[in-house]
Amino acid sequence: MSSESSSAVAGTAPEPRRRRSAATTPPPGESGRLTPAVTGFAVAAAVGGFLFGFDTAVINGAVTAIENNLGLDAVGLGVVVAVTLLGAAVGALGAGWIADRIGRPRTMLTAGVVFFVAAIGCGLAQGVVDLAVWRLVTGIAVGFATVLGPLYISEIAPAHVRGRLASMQQMAIVLGIFVALLSDSGIAWVLGGADAELFLGLPAWRWMFIAGVVPALIYLVLALVVPESPRFLVARGRVEAARRVLIRLQRVAPAEARLLTDRIEESLQHKDAGRFRDLLDRRRGLLPVVWVGIGVAALQALVGIDVIFYYSTSLWESVGFEESAAFGLSVLSSFINVAATVVAIVLIDRVGRRRLLLTGSVGMFVSLVIVSIGFSTARLVDGAPQLDGVWGPVTLIGANLFVVAFAVSWGPVVWVLLGEMFPNRIRGVALSVCAAANWLAGVALNFSFPSLRDVSLPGSYALYAVMAALSFLLVYFGVRETNGRSLEEMEASAGRGGTEGPSR
């Protein structure tokens, strides 16, 4: 989510229709080559995104067992789930500062250690307090991952492929969610249920958390072998080391490596870092473009996507599905999320950001209304709601249509848009504010859902449908199409104090 990675993704224009080997000379005016080394280390950095997805979604399969074993009420469950996102906000704020002082690989190594320890801590937690603490620690590592992956990838990638490589982070996140739900389902199936105590005296739900040590170990090993980024080396005065890294990664000639490091030095010398006060506006509090960005970032969370990936197993159980079926439905939703994200990556430069967002808002609204109506038809059987007849599959289809609508639009597109809509002088600080708004909105969503579910499950989805409708209105009236526009044009728009109205 770093400003550098987002702007890198945003600034990549569609390539000309001609074949070009990845390792050949780039188009005129660009430097560096896409080589197997660049791709490999970009994948290594994106493993942090995988851990982000895995460790935030792994609680899905353990929710019901945690409620039963630790005696959690709705508020306690909301705290255990939402505290991870609060930790992520803290971790994201500190990750860039730490990475600028000890380097990218060392910060990755630190994050990997935290992921490893926190996975064991969550698995062995004996009460709600220590589980919440370990989930908070997990969140801090997640916050590190949201910054480190895109930051490192943007600094080692040649300019003409930076967008494609940076998209690995988003793909890694959704793959992490998918593998977490698949892991939960597999563990529950092998051990005979989330509460089964069939392995080393620990119930299955604890092993769901402990399974996180595997990707954490992989991340630790990769952090030991990835080279330091050229940008960091130049910033620390190690220019010759930066040139050696560029020659090794991008297979450029020494003269070209010298030119690239000279450009990095020049950009560092003339960089005018934005400050929070640069976002302020006397009449509106913040610049209009910043308010729009905050709204877009917050609504990305408030439409309720986390409910599908963090609570879906217990949700399907609560309306009459057996535990094994509920696990399977959660895995299915996650697989659909992965496939739809691939579609989004293909479409984003062809269809445009604004059109994808508007279409996604409509799809989310319709599907959430279907889910809300479906749950409203549930009848009580032995004190538990149950979906009968056609409404079971209809509600299931509606939930998965929501996942598709989100994954091809608001999931990946929001961060691309935010990277493009702000002018250069405030992009970094504006993106930090928007990222904080996104995390805090996620905290509010995850903390409130268990209570909203107890009050009215159909009502909670109706509320998310309202948020989807608001997302359409915000994009329609407040967001310009940024695809194909230069960042200097964004500078001019913000300089006049607004977004110039939507460009259709």
Short mmCIF file of C-alpha atoms in Angstrom, two decimals:
data_model
loop_
_atom_site.label_atom_id
_atom_site.label_comp_id
_atom_site.label_asym_id
_atom_site.label_seq_id
_atom_site.Cartn_x
_atom_site.Cartn_y
_atom_site.Cartn_z
CA MET A 1 0.00 0.00 0.00
CA SER A 2 2.93 2.32 -0.04
CA SER A 3 2.69 5.49 -2.04
CA GLU A 4 5.59 4.46 -4.25
CA SER A 5 4.05 1.13 -5.18
CA SER A 6 0.63 2.57 -5.81
CA SER A 7 1.90 5.35 -8.01
CA ALA A 8 4.09 2.87 -9.82
CA VAL A 9 1.10 0.71 -10.62
CA ALA A 10 -0.93 3.72 -11.62
CA GLY A 11 1.68 5.27 -13.83
CA THR A 12 2.10 2.27 -16.10
CA ALA A 13 0.51 2.96 -19.46
CA PRO A 14 -0.78 0.20 -21.72
CA GLU A 15 2.04 -1.34 -23.73
CA PRO A 16 2.17 -1.01 -27.51
CA ARG A 17 0.83 -3.97 -29.42
CA ARG A 18 4.11 -5.58 -30.25
CA ARG A 19 5.98 -8.57 -29.01
CA ARG A 20 8.93 -8.00 -26.76
CA SER A 21 10.95 -10.51 -24.82
CA ALA A 22 10.93 -9.74 -21.13
CA ALA A 23 14.68 -9.64 -20.96
CA THR A 24 15.26 -7.56 -24.06
CA THR A 25 15.91 -3.86 -24.29
CA PRO A 26 12.96 -1.80 -22.99
CA PRO A 27 11.12 0.83 -25.02
CA PRO A 28 12.86 4.12 -25.81
CA GLY A 29 13.21 6.38 -22.81
CA GLU A 30 13.09 3.52 -20.29
CA SER A 31 15.94 1.74 -18.58
CA GLY A 32 16.45 -1.70 -17.13
CA ARG A 33 15.29 -5.15 -18.14
CA LEU A 34 12.80 -7.59 -16.75
CA THR A 35 14.90 -10.65 -15.94
CA PRO A 36 14.25 -13.89 -14.05
CA ALA A 37 16.14 -12.40 -11.10
CA VAL A 38 13.85 -9.36 -10.93
CA THR A 39 10.77 -11.55 -11.21
CA GLY A 40 12.04 -14.01 -8.63
CA PHE A 41 12.86 -11.38 -6.02
CA ALA A 42 9.56 -9.61 -6.68
CA VAL A 43 7.79 -12.89 -5.97
CA ALA A 44 9.87 -13.28 -2.80
CA ALA A 45 8.84 -9.83 -1.59
CA ALA A 46 5.19 -10.59 -2.40
CA VAL A 47 5.25 -13.52 0.04
CA GLY A 48 4.66 -10.85 2.67
CA GLY A 49 1.35 -10.16 0.94
CA PHE A 50 0.58 -13.89 1.08
CA LEU A 51 1.16 -13.82 4.84
CA PHE A 52 -1.05 -10.73 5.05
CA GLY A 53 -3.91 -12.65 3.44
CA PHE A 54 -3.23 -15.90 5.31
CA ASP A 55 -2.93 -14.48 8.81
CA THR A 56 -5.92 -12.16 8.57
CA ALA A 57 -8.23 -14.84 7.10
CA VAL A 58 -7.06 -17.90 9.05
CA ILE A 59 -9.38 -17.02 11.93
CA ASN A 60 -12.36 -17.76 9.65
CA GLY A 61 -12.40 -21.48 10.35
CA ALA A 62 -11.70 -21.02 14.05
CA VAL A 63 -14.41 -18.45 14.86
CA THR A 64 -17.08 -20.86 16.14
CA ALA A 65 -14.58 -23.00 18.10
CA ILE A 66 -13.04 -19.87 19.67
CA GLU A 67 -16.48 -18.65 20.72
CA ASN A 68 -17.25 -22.01 22.34
CA ASN A 69 -13.86 -22.70 23.97
CA LEU A 70 -13.05 -19.22 25.23
CA GLY A 71 -16.62 -18.24 26.05
CA LEU A 72 -16.62 -15.12 23.89
CA ASP A 73 -19.66 -12.93 23.48
CA ALA A 74 -20.27 -10.86 20.35
CA VAL A 75 -18.14 -7.97 21.62
CA GLY A 76 -15.24 -10.25 22.57
CA LEU A 77 -15.32 -11.98 19.19
CA GLY A 78 -15.38 -8.61 17.42
CA VAL A 79 -12.32 -7.52 19.41
CA VAL A 80 -10.35 -10.69 18.59
CA VAL A 81 -11.03 -10.32 14.86
CA ALA A 82 -10.81 -6.54 14.54
CA VAL A 83 -7.70 -6.05 16.69
CA THR A 84 -5.58 -7.50 13.88
CA LEU A 85 -6.58 -4.62 11.62
CA LEU A 86 -5.78 -2.13 14.38
CA GLY A 87 -2.32 -3.67 14.66
CA ALA A 88 -1.99 -3.45 10.89
CA ALA A 89 -2.61 0.30 11.02
CA VAL A 90 0.19 0.64 13.59
CA GLY A 91 2.54 -1.61 11.63
CA ALA A 92 1.91 0.20 8.35
CA LEU A 93 2.69 3.57 9.92
CA GLY A 94 6.03 2.32 11.27
CA ALA A 95 7.17 0.03 8.46
CA GLY A 96 8.38 2.73 6.08
CA TRP A 97 10.31 4.53 8.82
CA ILE A 98 12.02 1.30 9.91
CA ALA A 99 12.74 0.20 6.33
CA ASP A 100 14.43 3.55 5.65
CA ARG A 101 16.76 3.00 8.58
CA ILE A 102 17.72 -0.68 8.61
CA GLY A 103 16.95 -1.59 5.00
CA ARG A 104 14.24 -3.52 3.18
CA PRO A 105 15.46 -7.14 3.62
CA ARG A 106 16.19 -6.65 7.33
CA THR A 107 12.72 -5.22 7.87
CA MET A 108 11.26 -8.19 5.97
CA LEU A 109 13.26 -10.47 8.25
CA THR A 110 11.83 -8.68 11.28
CA ALA A 111 8.30 -9.07 9.94
CA GLY A 112 8.90 -12.76 9.27
CA VAL A 113 10.02 -13.33 12.87
CA VAL A 114 6.92 -11.53 14.15
CA PHE A 115 4.67 -13.62 11.86
CA PHE A 116 6.34 -16.83 13.11
CA VAL A 117 6.10 -16.03 16.81
CA ALA A 118 2.57 -14.65 16.57
CA ALA A 119 1.30 -17.80 14.80
CA ILE A 120 2.50 -19.94 17.71
CA GLY A 121 1.21 -17.41 20.25
CA CYS A 122 -2.30 -17.42 18.73
CA GLY A 123 -2.34 -21.21 18.59
CA LEU A 124 -1.39 -21.59 22.27
CA ALA A 125 -3.45 -18.70 23.67
CA GLN A 126 -5.40 -19.70 26.79
CA GLY A 127 -7.79 -16.79 27.07
CA VAL A 128 -9.36 -13.93 25.22
CA VAL A 129 -6.81 -11.39 26.46
CA ASP A 130 -3.68 -13.21 25.30
CA LEU A 131 -5.38 -14.24 22.04
CA ALA A 132 -6.26 -10.61 21.39
CA VAL A 133 -2.68 -9.56 22.18
CA TRP A 134 -1.22 -12.12 19.77
CA ARG A 135 -3.74 -11.12 17.10
CA LEU A 136 -2.60 -7.52 17.62
CA VAL A 137 1.01 -8.60 17.15
CA THR A 138 -0.02 -10.49 14.01
CA GLY A 139 -1.60 -7.28 12.76
CA ILE A 140 1.63 -5.34 13.24
CA ALA A 141 3.40 -7.84 10.98
CA VAL A 142 0.53 -7.56 8.49
CA GLY A 143 0.99 -3.78 8.45
CA PHE A 144 4.68 -4.29 7.69
CA ALA A 145 3.78 -6.61 4.80
CA THR A 146 1.34 -4.13 3.26
CA VAL A 147 4.18 -1.63 2.91
CA LEU A 148 7.28 -3.74 2.35
CA GLY A 149 6.17 -5.85 -0.60
CA PRO A 150 5.06 -3.04 -2.91
CA LEU A 151 7.88 -0.79 -1.73
CA TYR A 152 10.61 -3.30 -2.49
CA ILE A 153 9.08 -4.40 -5.80
CA SER A 154 8.74 -0.82 -7.02
CA GLU A 155 12.41 -0.19 -6.21
CA ILE A 156 13.88 -3.18 -8.05
CA ALA A 157 11.53 -3.30 -11.05
CA PRO A 158 12.23 -1.62 -14.41
CA ALA A 159 9.81 1.24 -14.99
CA HIS A 160 8.02 -0.31 -17.98
CA VAL A 161 6.92 -3.42 -16.03
CA ARG A 162 6.61 -1.99 -12.53
CA GLY A 163 2.82 -2.04 -12.61
CA ARG A 164 2.60 -5.69 -13.57
CA LEU A 165 5.14 -6.72 -10.96
CA ALA A 166 3.51 -4.62 -8.24
CA SER A 167 0.21 -6.38 -8.95
CA MET A 168 1.85 -9.53 -7.53
CA GLN A 169 1.19 -8.12 -4.06
CA GLN A 170 -2.58 -8.06 -4.57
CA MET A 171 -2.53 -11.52 -6.11
CA ALA A 172 -0.44 -12.80 -3.20
CA ILE A 173 -2.97 -11.41 -0.71
CA VAL A 174 -5.94 -13.17 -2.29
CA LEU A 175 -3.91 -16.38 -2.65
CA GLY A 176 -3.06 -16.12 1.05
CA ILE A 177 -6.75 -15.84 1.90
CA PHE A 178 -7.52 -18.83 -0.31
CA VAL A 179 -4.78 -21.00 1.20
CA ALA A 180 -5.81 -20.00 4.74
CA LEU A 181 -9.38 -21.14 4.16
CA LEU A 182 -8.17 -24.27 2.36
CA SER A 183 -5.83 -24.98 5.29
CA ASP A 184 -8.62 -24.47 7.82
CA SER A 185 -10.89 -26.81 5.88
CA GLY A 186 -8.16 -29.45 5.50
CA ILE A 187 -7.21 -29.39 9.19
CA ALA A 188 -10.85 -29.63 10.28
CA TRP A 189 -11.44 -32.51 7.85
CA VAL A 190 -8.31 -34.48 8.86
CA LEU A 191 -8.82 -34.01 12.60
CA GLY A 192 -12.58 -34.50 12.52
CA GLY A 193 -13.82 -30.99 13.26
CA ALA A 194 -12.57 -27.64 14.55
CA ASP A 195 -12.90 -28.79 18.19
CA ALA A 196 -11.33 -32.23 17.74
CA GLU A 197 -8.28 -32.98 19.95
CA LEU A 198 -6.49 -35.58 17.92
CA PHE A 199 -2.95 -34.22 17.47
CA LEU A 200 -0.50 -33.55 20.32
CA GLY A 201 -3.42 -32.76 22.60
CA LEU A 202 -4.37 -29.58 20.76
CA PRO A 203 -7.74 -29.03 19.07
CA ALA A 204 -7.89 -28.39 15.35
CA TRP A 205 -8.65 -24.67 15.68
CA ARG A 206 -5.30 -24.13 17.39
CA TRP A 207 -3.46 -25.88 14.54
CA MET A 208 -5.21 -23.53 12.12
CA PHE A 209 -3.24 -20.67 13.67
CA ILE A 210 -0.01 -22.64 14.12
CA ALA A 211 -0.06 -23.57 10.41
CA GLY A 212 1.01 -19.96 9.79
CA VAL A 213 4.57 -20.86 10.81
CA VAL A 214 5.09 -22.56 7.42
CA PRO A 215 4.70 -19.45 5.20
CA ALA A 216 6.45 -17.40 7.90
CA LEU A 217 9.52 -19.66 7.67
CA ILE A 218 9.49 -19.39 3.88
CA TYR A 219 9.39 -15.59 4.18
CA LEU A 220 12.28 -15.65 6.67
CA VAL A 221 14.46 -17.70 4.33
CA LEU A 222 13.64 -15.48 1.34
CA ALA A 223 14.41 -12.34 3.37
CA LEU A 224 17.91 -13.70 3.91
CA VAL A 225 18.63 -14.01 0.18
CA VAL A 226 16.95 -10.97 -1.40
CA PRO A 227 19.39 -8.14 -2.20
CA GLU A 228 19.00 -4.66 -0.78
CA SER A 229 17.10 -2.26 -3.02
CA PRO A 230 19.21 0.14 -5.15
CA ARG A 231 17.21 3.13 -3.91
CA PHE A 232 18.02 2.38 -0.26
CA LEU A 233 21.70 1.82 -1.06
CA VAL A 234 21.95 5.16 -2.91
CA ALA A 235 20.15 6.93 -0.05
CA ARG A 236 22.80 5.54 2.34
CA GLY A 237 25.65 6.66 0.11
CA ARG A 238 26.49 3.14 -1.13
CA VAL A 239 26.27 4.02 -4.81
CA GLU A 240 28.71 1.39 -6.06
CA ALA A 241 26.79 -1.32 -4.23
CA ALA A 242 23.57 -0.05 -5.83
CA ARG A 243 25.16 -0.30 -9.29
CA ARG A 244 26.24 -3.88 -8.62
CA VAL A 245 22.69 -4.79 -7.61
CA LEU A 246 21.28 -3.21 -10.79
CA ILE A 247 23.78 -5.06 -12.97
CA ARG A 248 22.97 -8.33 -11.21
CA LEU A 249 19.18 -7.92 -11.29
CA GLN A 250 18.43 -6.12 -14.53
CA ARG A 251 21.51 -7.22 -16.55
CA VAL A 252 22.30 -3.67 -17.57
CA ALA A 253 25.72 -2.50 -18.70
CA PRO A 254 27.89 -0.65 -16.14
CA ALA A 255 27.30 2.64 -17.98
CA GLU A 256 23.54 2.17 -17.81
CA ALA A 257 23.74 1.21 -14.13
CA ARG A 258 25.64 4.46 -13.51
CA LEU A 259 22.92 6.41 -15.32
CA LEU A 260 20.19 4.74 -13.24
CA THR A 261 21.93 5.46 -9.94
CA ASP A 262 22.53 9.06 -11.03
CA ARG A 263 18.79 9.42 -11.61
CA ILE A 264 18.05 7.96 -8.18
CA GLU A 265 20.51 10.40 -6.59
CA GLU A 266 18.91 13.30 -8.39
CA SER A 267 15.40 12.30 -7.33
CA LEU A 268 16.51 11.96 -3.71
CA GLN A 269 18.19 15.37 -3.75
CA HIS A 270 15.15 17.16 -5.12
CA LYS A 271 12.48 15.22 -3.29
CA ASP A 272 10.12 17.53 -1.42
CA ALA A 273 8.33 15.29 1.02
CA GLY A 274 4.74 16.23 1.69
CA ARG A 275 3.54 17.03 5.18
CA PHE A 276 0.13 16.57 6.73
CA ARG A 277 -0.46 20.31 6.81
CA ASP A 278 -0.18 20.31 3.01
CA LEU A 279 -3.50 18.42 2.97
CA LEU A 280 -5.35 21.07 4.94
CA ASP A 281 -7.91 23.43 3.47
CA ARG A 282 -9.27 26.45 5.34
CA ARG A 283 -12.90 26.02 4.31
CA ARG A 284 -13.24 22.23 4.12
CA GLY A 285 -10.69 21.00 6.64
CA LEU A 286 -8.91 18.90 4.00
CA LEU A 287 -8.45 19.34 0.27
CA PRO A 288 -11.48 18.00 -1.63
CA VAL A 289 -9.36 15.42 -3.44
CA VAL A 290 -8.20 14.09 -0.06
CA TRP A 291 -11.78 13.81 1.23
CA VAL A 292 -12.68 11.83 -1.88
CA GLY A 293 -9.68 9.56 -1.36
CA ILE A 294 -10.61 8.97 2.29
CA GLY A 295 -14.17 8.17 1.27
CA VAL A 296 -13.10 5.71 -1.40
CA ALA A 297 -10.63 3.99 0.96
CA ALA A 298 -13.15 3.74 3.81
CA LEU A 299 -15.99 2.45 1.62
CA GLN A 300 -13.73 -0.27 0.27
CA ALA A 301 -13.89 -1.80 3.77
CA LEU A 302 -17.41 -0.72 4.76
CA VAL A 303 -19.13 -2.63 1.94
CA GLY A 304 -18.47 -5.72 4.08
CA ILE A 305 -15.97 -7.85 2.17
CA ASP A 306 -14.15 -8.84 5.36
CA VAL A 307 -17.35 -10.45 6.64
CA ILE A 308 -17.14 -12.97 3.80
CA PHE A 309 -13.52 -13.89 4.45
CA TYR A 310 -13.31 -13.64 8.26
CA TYR A 311 -16.75 -14.85 9.35
CA SER A 312 -18.18 -16.83 6.43
CA THR A 313 -17.66 -20.32 7.92
CA SER A 314 -19.53 -19.49 11.12
CA LEU A 315 -22.04 -17.50 9.08
CA TRP A 316 -22.98 -20.48 6.89
CA GLU A 317 -23.14 -22.72 9.95
CA SER A 318 -25.49 -20.24 11.61
CA VAL A 319 -28.04 -20.61 8.82
CA GLY A 320 -28.13 -24.40 8.77
CA PHE A 321 -25.10 -25.66 6.78
CA GLU A 322 -23.05 -28.48 8.29
CA GLU A 323 -19.51 -27.60 9.42
CA SER A 324 -17.83 -29.42 6.52
CA ALA A 325 -20.15 -27.75 4.01
CA ALA A 326 -19.54 -24.34 5.60
CA PHE A 327 -15.77 -24.80 5.27
CA GLY A 328 -16.21 -25.81 1.64
CA LEU A 329 -18.35 -22.77 0.86
CA SER A 330 -15.71 -20.46 2.38
CA VAL A 331 -13.00 -22.05 0.23
CA LEU A 332 -15.20 -21.66 -2.83
CA SER A 333 -15.68 -17.94 -2.16
CA SER A 334 -11.95 -17.48 -1.76
CA PHE A 335 -11.20 -19.33 -5.02
CA ILE A 336 -13.69 -17.10 -6.82
CA ASN A 337 -11.88 -14.10 -5.30
CA VAL A 338 -8.57 -15.27 -6.80
CA ALA A 339 -10.07 -15.84 -10.26
CA ALA A 340 -11.86 -12.48 -10.26
CA THR A 341 -8.66 -10.67 -9.25
CA VAL A 342 -6.96 -12.07 -12.35
CA VAL A 343 -9.80 -10.63 -14.42
CA ALA A 344 -9.35 -7.24 -12.75
CA ILE A 345 -5.63 -7.15 -13.57
CA VAL A 346 -6.48 -7.87 -17.23
CA LEU A 347 -9.24 -5.24 -17.42
CA ILE A 348 -7.93 -2.32 -15.40
CA ASP A 349 -5.94 -0.64 -18.19
CA ARG A 350 -8.47 -1.51 -20.88
CA VAL A 351 -11.78 -0.57 -19.24
CA GLY A 352 -10.54 2.20 -16.96
CA ARG A 353 -10.68 2.72 -13.22
CA ARG A 354 -13.90 4.71 -12.95
CA ARG A 355 -16.00 2.39 -15.08
CA LEU A 356 -14.80 -0.68 -13.19
CA LEU A 357 -15.60 0.95 -9.85
CA LEU A 358 -19.09 2.02 -10.93
CA THR A 359 -19.88 -1.41 -12.34
CA GLY A 360 -18.54 -3.05 -9.20
CA SER A 361 -20.70 -0.81 -6.99
CA VAL A 362 -23.83 -1.83 -8.87
CA GLY A 363 -22.88 -5.50 -8.66
CA MET A 364 -22.15 -5.27 -4.94
CA PHE A 365 -25.43 -3.47 -4.21
CA VAL A 366 -27.58 -5.98 -6.09
CA SER A 367 -25.83 -9.03 -4.64
CA LEU A 368 -25.94 -7.68 -1.07
CA VAL A 369 -29.67 -7.00 -1.40
CA ILE A 370 -30.15 -10.61 -2.54
CA VAL A 371 -28.16 -11.90 0.46
CA SER A 372 -30.11 -9.69 2.85
CA ILE A 373 -33.46 -10.88 1.49
CA GLY A 374 -32.25 -14.49 1.57
CA PHE A 375 -31.26 -14.34 5.23
CA SER A 376 -34.56 -12.63 6.07
CA THR A 377 -36.39 -15.78 4.93
CA ALA A 378 -34.53 -18.04 7.38
CA ARG A 379 -36.72 -19.83 9.93
CA LEU A 380 -35.76 -20.96 13.40
CA VAL A 381 -35.11 -24.66 13.89
CA ASP A 382 -34.22 -25.65 17.48
CA GLY A 383 -33.33 -22.02 18.12
CA ALA A 384 -31.03 -21.66 15.09
CA PRO A 385 -31.91 -20.01 11.76
CA GLN A 386 -32.08 -22.21 8.69
CA LEU A 387 -32.51 -21.39 4.99
CA ASP A 388 -35.12 -23.51 3.27
CA GLY A 389 -35.92 -24.32 -0.33
CA VAL A 390 -34.56 -22.15 -3.09
CA TRP A 391 -33.25 -19.43 -0.77
CA GLY A 392 -30.28 -21.52 0.34
CA PRO A 393 -28.62 -21.68 -3.09
CA VAL A 394 -29.88 -18.20 -4.04
CA THR A 395 -28.24 -16.66 -0.97
CA LEU A 396 -25.06 -18.61 -1.65
CA ILE A 397 -24.99 -17.38 -5.24
CA GLY A 398 -25.62 -13.81 -4.06
CA ALA A 399 -22.70 -13.97 -1.63
CA ASN A 400 -20.34 -15.22 -4.32
CA LEU A 401 -21.58 -12.62 -6.83
CA PHE A 402 -20.66 -10.03 -4.21
CA VAL A 403 -17.15 -11.49 -4.03
CA VAL A 404 -16.86 -11.32 -7.83
CA ALA A 405 -18.16 -7.74 -8.00
CA PHE A 406 -15.69 -6.63 -5.32
CA ALA A 407 -12.68 -8.55 -6.62
CA VAL A 408 -12.92 -7.22 -10.19
CA SER A 409 -13.37 -3.64 -9.02
CA TRP A 410 -13.05 -2.22 -5.53
CA GLY A 411 -10.50 -4.78 -4.35
CA PRO A 412 -7.53 -3.99 -6.62
CA VAL A 413 -8.72 -0.81 -8.39
CA VAL A 414 -9.02 1.41 -5.32
CA TRP A 415 -5.29 1.40 -4.61
CA VAL A 416 -4.44 2.03 -8.24
CA LEU A 417 -6.83 4.99 -8.28
CA LEU A 418 -5.42 6.42 -5.06
CA GLY A 419 -1.95 6.21 -6.53
CA GLU A 420 -3.03 8.29 -9.51
CA MET A 421 -5.47 10.87 -8.16
CA PHE A 422 -3.10 12.75 -5.84
CA PRO A 423 -0.46 15.21 -7.05
CA ASN A 424 3.22 14.39 -6.59
CA ARG A 425 3.77 16.82 -3.74
CA ILE A 426 1.21 15.21 -1.41
CA ARG A 427 0.94 11.66 -2.75
CA GLY A 428 2.86 9.95 0.03
CA VAL A 429 1.16 11.65 2.98
CA ALA A 430 -2.28 11.55 1.32
CA LEU A 431 -1.97 7.82 0.71
CA SER A 432 -0.93 7.29 4.34
CA VAL A 433 -4.08 9.08 5.50
CA CYS A 434 -6.25 7.06 3.12
CA ALA A 435 -4.61 3.79 4.17
CA ALA A 436 -5.27 4.66 7.82
CA ALA A 437 -8.91 5.39 6.94
CA ASN A 438 -9.15 1.99 5.24
CA TRP A 439 -7.72 0.11 8.22
CA LEU A 440 -9.87 1.99 10.74
CA ALA A 441 -12.99 1.34 8.66
CA GLY A 442 -12.00 -2.33 8.66
CA VAL A 443 -11.69 -2.26 12.45
CA ALA A 444 -15.18 -0.74 12.73
CA LEU A 445 -16.63 -3.35 10.35
CA ASN A 446 -15.09 -6.38 12.04
CA PHE A 447 -15.77 -5.14 15.55
CA SER A 448 -19.43 -4.39 14.83
CA PHE A 449 -20.44 -7.42 12.74
CA PRO A 450 -20.88 -9.99 15.54
CA SER A 451 -23.20 -7.60 17.38
CA LEU A 452 -25.05 -6.64 14.18
CA ARG A 453 -25.40 -10.33 13.34
CA ASP A 454 -27.00 -11.00 16.71
CA VAL A 455 -29.41 -8.09 16.31
CA SER A 456 -30.32 -8.77 12.65
CA LEU A 457 -28.32 -10.73 10.12
CA PRO A 458 -30.45 -9.47 7.20
CA GLY A 459 -30.15 -5.94 8.56
CA SER A 460 -26.35 -6.10 8.63
CA TYR A 461 -26.23 -7.03 4.93
CA ALA A 462 -28.79 -4.34 4.15
CA LEU A 463 -26.43 -1.85 5.80
CA TYR A 464 -23.56 -3.04 3.61
CA ALA A 465 -25.84 -2.65 0.58
CA VAL A 466 -26.35 0.99 1.58
CA MET A 467 -22.56 1.41 1.70
CA ALA A 468 -22.33 -0.07 -1.81
CA ALA A 469 -24.90 2.48 -3.01
CA LEU A 470 -22.87 5.27 -1.40
CA SER A 471 -19.75 3.98 -3.14
CA PHE A 472 -21.48 4.37 -6.50
CA LEU A 473 -22.55 7.94 -5.71
CA LEU A 474 -19.08 8.92 -4.50
CA VAL A 475 -17.38 7.61 -7.64
CA TYR A 476 -20.04 9.02 -9.98
CA PHE A 477 -19.97 12.54 -8.58
CA GLY A 478 -16.48 12.81 -7.10
CA VAL A 479 -13.98 10.68 -9.02
CA ARG A 480 -12.40 11.45 -12.38
CA GLU A 481 -11.11 8.81 -14.76
CA THR A 482 -7.36 8.72 -14.17
CA ASN A 483 -6.43 6.06 -16.70
CA GLY A 484 -4.06 7.54 -19.29
CA ARG A 485 -3.71 10.90 -17.54
CA SER A 486 -0.28 12.11 -16.50
CA LEU A 487 0.53 12.72 -12.87
CA GLU A 488 1.16 16.36 -13.79
CA GLU A 489 -2.50 16.65 -14.78
CA MET A 490 -3.39 15.40 -11.30
CA GLU A 491 -1.16 18.15 -9.92
CA ALA A 492 -3.10 20.77 -11.89
CA SER A 493 -6.47 19.40 -10.75
CA ALA A 494 -5.53 19.40 -7.08
CA GLY A 495 -3.94 22.80 -7.42
CA ARG A 496 -7.37 24.23 -8.18
CA GLY A 497 -8.68 22.67 -5.01
CA GLY A 498 -10.83 19.90 -6.37
CA THR A 499 -11.21 16.96 -8.65
CA GLU A 500 -12.67 18.99 -11.51
CA GLY A 501 -15.77 16.83 -11.42
CA PRO A 502 -16.08 13.41 -13.00
CA SER A 503 -14.72 12.77 -16.44
CA ARG A 504 -16.89 10.24 -18.18
#
